[in-house]
Tab-separated table of C-alpha atoms and ligand atoms in Angstrom:
chain	number	residue	atom	x	y	z
U	29	MET	CA	-155.525	58.161	-74.049
U	30	GLU	CA	-152.895	58.008	-76.751
U	31	LYS	CA	-149.732	56.187	-77.187
U	32	THR	CA	-146.610	57.562	-78.985
U	33	LEU	CA	-143.064	56.371	-79.838
U	34	SER	CA	-140.062	58.002	-78.270
U	35	ILE	CA	-136.429	57.452	-79.077
U	36	ILE	CA	-133.540	58.672	-77.012
U	37	LYS	CA	-130.890	59.117	-79.611
U	38	PRO	CA	-127.151	58.010	-79.400
U	39	ASP	CA	-126.057	61.420	-78.313
U	40	ALA	CA	-128.157	61.522	-75.294
U	41	VAL	CA	-127.514	57.864	-74.362
U	42	ALA	CA	-123.786	58.667	-74.504
U	43	LYS	CA	-124.225	61.579	-72.330
U	44	ASN	CA	-125.860	59.278	-69.653
U	45	VAL	CA	-129.023	61.476	-69.610
U	46	VAL	CA	-131.572	58.750	-70.180
U	47	GLY	CA	-133.105	59.011	-66.689
U	48	LYS	CA	-133.298	62.860	-66.838
U	49	ILE	CA	-135.085	62.643	-70.149
U	50	VAL	CA	-137.457	59.934	-68.890
U	51	ASP	CA	-138.181	62.156	-65.842
U	52	ARG	CA	-139.442	65.002	-68.122
U	53	PHE	CA	-141.922	62.518	-69.633
U	54	GLU	CA	-143.012	61.000	-66.310
U	55	SER	CA	-143.191	64.370	-64.621
U	56	ASN	CA	-145.540	65.683	-67.354
U	57	GLY	CA	-148.206	63.078	-67.347
U	58	LEU	CA	-146.805	60.472	-69.658
U	59	ARG	CA	-146.379	56.871	-68.610
U	60	ILE	CA	-143.829	54.384	-69.974
U	61	ALA	CA	-145.753	51.552	-71.553
U	62	ALA	CA	-142.662	49.907	-73.014
U	63	MET	CA	-138.984	50.565	-72.943
U	64	LYS	CA	-135.766	48.911	-74.123
U	65	LYS	CA	-132.152	49.799	-75.159
U	66	ILE	CA	-131.045	48.560	-78.676
U	67	GLN	CA	-128.419	49.181	-81.292
U	68	LEU	CA	-129.945	49.914	-84.518
U	69	SER	CA	-128.511	48.260	-87.661
U	70	VAL	CA	-128.206	50.438	-90.918
U	71	SER	CA	-131.067	48.500	-92.306
U	72	ASP	CA	-133.262	49.105	-89.244
U	73	ALA	CA	-132.502	52.831	-89.211
U	74	GLY	CA	-132.992	53.017	-93.115
U	75	LYS	CA	-136.450	51.379	-92.815
U	76	PHE	CA	-137.475	53.425	-89.751
U	77	TYR	CA	-136.679	56.745	-91.566
U	78	GLU	CA	-137.746	55.503	-94.973
U	79	VAL	CA	-139.913	58.561	-95.351
U	80	HIS	CA	-136.794	60.698	-95.437
U	81	ALA	CA	-134.990	58.353	-97.993
U	82	GLN	CA	-134.945	61.095	-100.643
U	83	ARG	CA	-133.751	63.981	-98.313
U	84	PRO	CA	-130.239	65.189	-98.427
U	85	PHE	CA	-129.627	64.520	-94.763
U	86	PHE	CA	-130.680	60.845	-94.948
U	87	GLY	CA	-127.156	59.322	-95.037
U	88	GLU	CA	-126.077	61.260	-92.080
U	89	LEU	CA	-129.290	60.519	-90.243
U	90	VAL	CA	-128.701	56.784	-90.707
U	91	GLU	CA	-124.990	57.000	-89.720
U	92	PHE	CA	-125.864	59.029	-86.622
U	93	MET	CA	-128.602	56.834	-85.537
U	94	THR	CA	-126.398	53.696	-85.830
U	95	SER	CA	-123.463	55.306	-84.166
U	96	GLY	CA	-124.267	53.932	-80.716
U	97	PRO	CA	-127.328	52.439	-78.743
U	98	VAL	CA	-130.690	54.084	-78.506
U	99	VAL	CA	-133.533	53.743	-75.920
U	100	VAL	CA	-136.915	53.298	-77.473
U	101	MET	CA	-140.125	53.818	-75.473
U	102	VAL	CA	-143.870	53.729	-75.841
U	103	LEU	CA	-145.364	56.782	-73.956
U	104	GLU	CA	-148.860	56.808	-73.002
U	105	GLY	CA	-151.246	59.550	-71.871
U	106	GLU	CA	-153.792	62.194	-72.687
U	107	ASN	CA	-152.750	63.663	-76.048
U	108	ALA	CA	-149.431	61.847	-75.782
U	109	VAL	CA	-148.439	62.702	-79.489
U	110	SER	CA	-148.656	66.359	-79.120
U	111	LYS	CA	-147.537	66.422	-75.412
U	112	ASN	CA	-144.306	64.585	-76.234
U	113	ARG	CA	-143.613	66.957	-79.206
U	114	GLU	CA	-144.146	69.827	-76.909
U	115	LEU	CA	-141.696	68.373	-74.317
U	116	MET	CA	-139.086	67.744	-76.950
U	117	GLY	CA	-139.092	71.121	-78.638
U	118	ALA	CA	-138.157	72.100	-82.161
U	119	THR	CA	-136.202	69.605	-84.288
U	120	ASN	CA	-133.283	72.072	-84.546
U	121	PRO	CA	-132.138	72.625	-80.870
U	122	LYS	CA	-131.185	76.199	-81.821
U	123	GLU	CA	-134.835	76.880	-82.393
U	124	ALA	CA	-136.096	74.835	-79.357
U	125	ASP	CA	-137.965	76.773	-76.641
U	126	ALA	CA	-135.999	77.103	-73.184
U	127	GLY	CA	-136.899	74.266	-70.914
U	128	THR	CA	-137.565	71.737	-73.669
U	129	ILE	CA	-135.549	68.404	-73.946
U	130	ARG	CA	-133.712	69.483	-77.132
U	131	ALA	CA	-132.885	73.039	-75.679
U	132	ASP	CA	-131.406	71.285	-72.606
U	133	PHE	CA	-129.705	68.082	-73.992
U	134	ALA	CA	-129.276	68.466	-77.829
U	135	ASP	CA	-126.235	69.719	-79.700
U	136	SER	CA	-127.362	69.917	-83.348
U	137	ILE	CA	-130.053	69.015	-85.809
U	138	ASP	CA	-128.678	65.661	-86.247
U	139	ALA	CA	-127.600	65.031	-82.622
U	140	ASN	CA	-130.911	66.210	-81.419
U	141	ALA	CA	-131.389	63.918	-78.324
U	142	VAL	CA	-134.881	62.641	-79.139
U	143	HIS	CA	-137.313	61.450	-81.746
U	144	GLY	CA	-141.101	61.476	-81.285
U	145	SER	CA	-143.892	60.359	-83.591
U	146	ASP	CA	-145.460	63.283	-85.458
U	147	SER	CA	-148.984	61.938	-85.715
U	148	LEU	CA	-151.169	59.198	-84.082
U	149	GLU	CA	-151.221	57.326	-87.403
U	150	ASN	CA	-147.268	57.346	-87.514
U	151	ALA	CA	-147.174	56.660	-83.744
U	152	LYS	CA	-148.978	53.254	-84.371
U	153	ILE	CA	-146.614	52.401	-87.196
U	154	GLU	CA	-143.593	53.373	-85.251
U	155	ILE	CA	-144.685	51.434	-82.150
U	156	ASP	CA	-145.265	48.319	-84.317
U	157	PHE	CA	-141.806	48.772	-85.902
U	158	PHE	CA	-140.153	48.329	-82.436
U	159	PHE	CA	-142.397	46.507	-80.151
U	160	ALA	CA	-144.651	43.319	-80.197
U	161	GLY	CA	-148.114	43.729	-78.758
U	162	ARG	CA	-147.245	41.742	-75.528
U	163	GLU	CA	-144.330	44.207	-74.872
U	164	VAL	CA	-146.597	47.162	-74.520
U	165	LEU	CA	-148.099	47.326	-71.067
V	28	CMP	P1	-136.348	63.245	-86.042
V	28	CMP	O1	-137.456	63.822	-85.317
V	28	CMP	O2	-135.649	61.959	-85.488
V	28	CMP	O3	-136.762	62.878	-87.485
V	28	CMP	C1	-135.711	62.957	-88.702
V	28	CMP	C2	-134.444	63.505	-88.140
V	28	CMP	O4	-133.632	63.974	-89.218
V	28	CMP	C3	-134.569	64.652	-87.396
V	28	CMP	O5	-135.225	64.360	-86.064
V	28	CMP	C4	-133.255	65.364	-87.397
V	28	CMP	O6	-132.352	64.804	-86.384
V	28	CMP	C5	-132.597	64.901	-88.774
V	28	CMP	N1	-132.356	65.866	-89.673
V	28	CMP	C6	-131.200	66.268	-90.102
V	28	CMP	N2	-131.376	67.413	-90.891
V	28	CMP	C7	-132.681	67.821	-91.001
V	28	CMP	C8	-133.424	68.726	-91.557
V	28	CMP	N3	-132.866	69.634	-92.349
V	28	CMP	N4	-134.736	68.727	-91.382
V	28	CMP	C9	-135.363	67.745	-90.631
V	28	CMP	N5	-134.644	66.887	-90.038
V	28	CMP	C10	-133.412	66.798	-90.112
């Protein structure tokens, strides 16, 4: 069993497709171990995406992630990290396979509907960033 972090980004929250996205996870063997809707501050988003701080898209990424509420979740299941990434599809929705979350709900590489941890090691760091141990059930 693995745990991974998922974020439903401001574009998908604004489109009111949170339930449809959660259904993709639940219908594919992942369980919601924690979930909350929050508004990220510039400081939160900057810290969360610190690894991208030197990338040219960092400013736009922070601006977008703070443009409206997000839903953050801990997903649990067998191979949860890779399963979540498979369900999300490629970062750029134009390259995402048909039937993936990003192919179906995302508009652009910035407004790409969801974030998912890219490794088990980062999943732990990202889960701890958003949730206290007692919130993960
Ligand atoms: P995410 O998985 O949340 O991780 C970093 C985000 O930066 C990524 O999804 C994209 O939404 C955004 N981004 C914008 N431009 C790029 C790019 N050229 N390469 C990777 N990520 C990008």
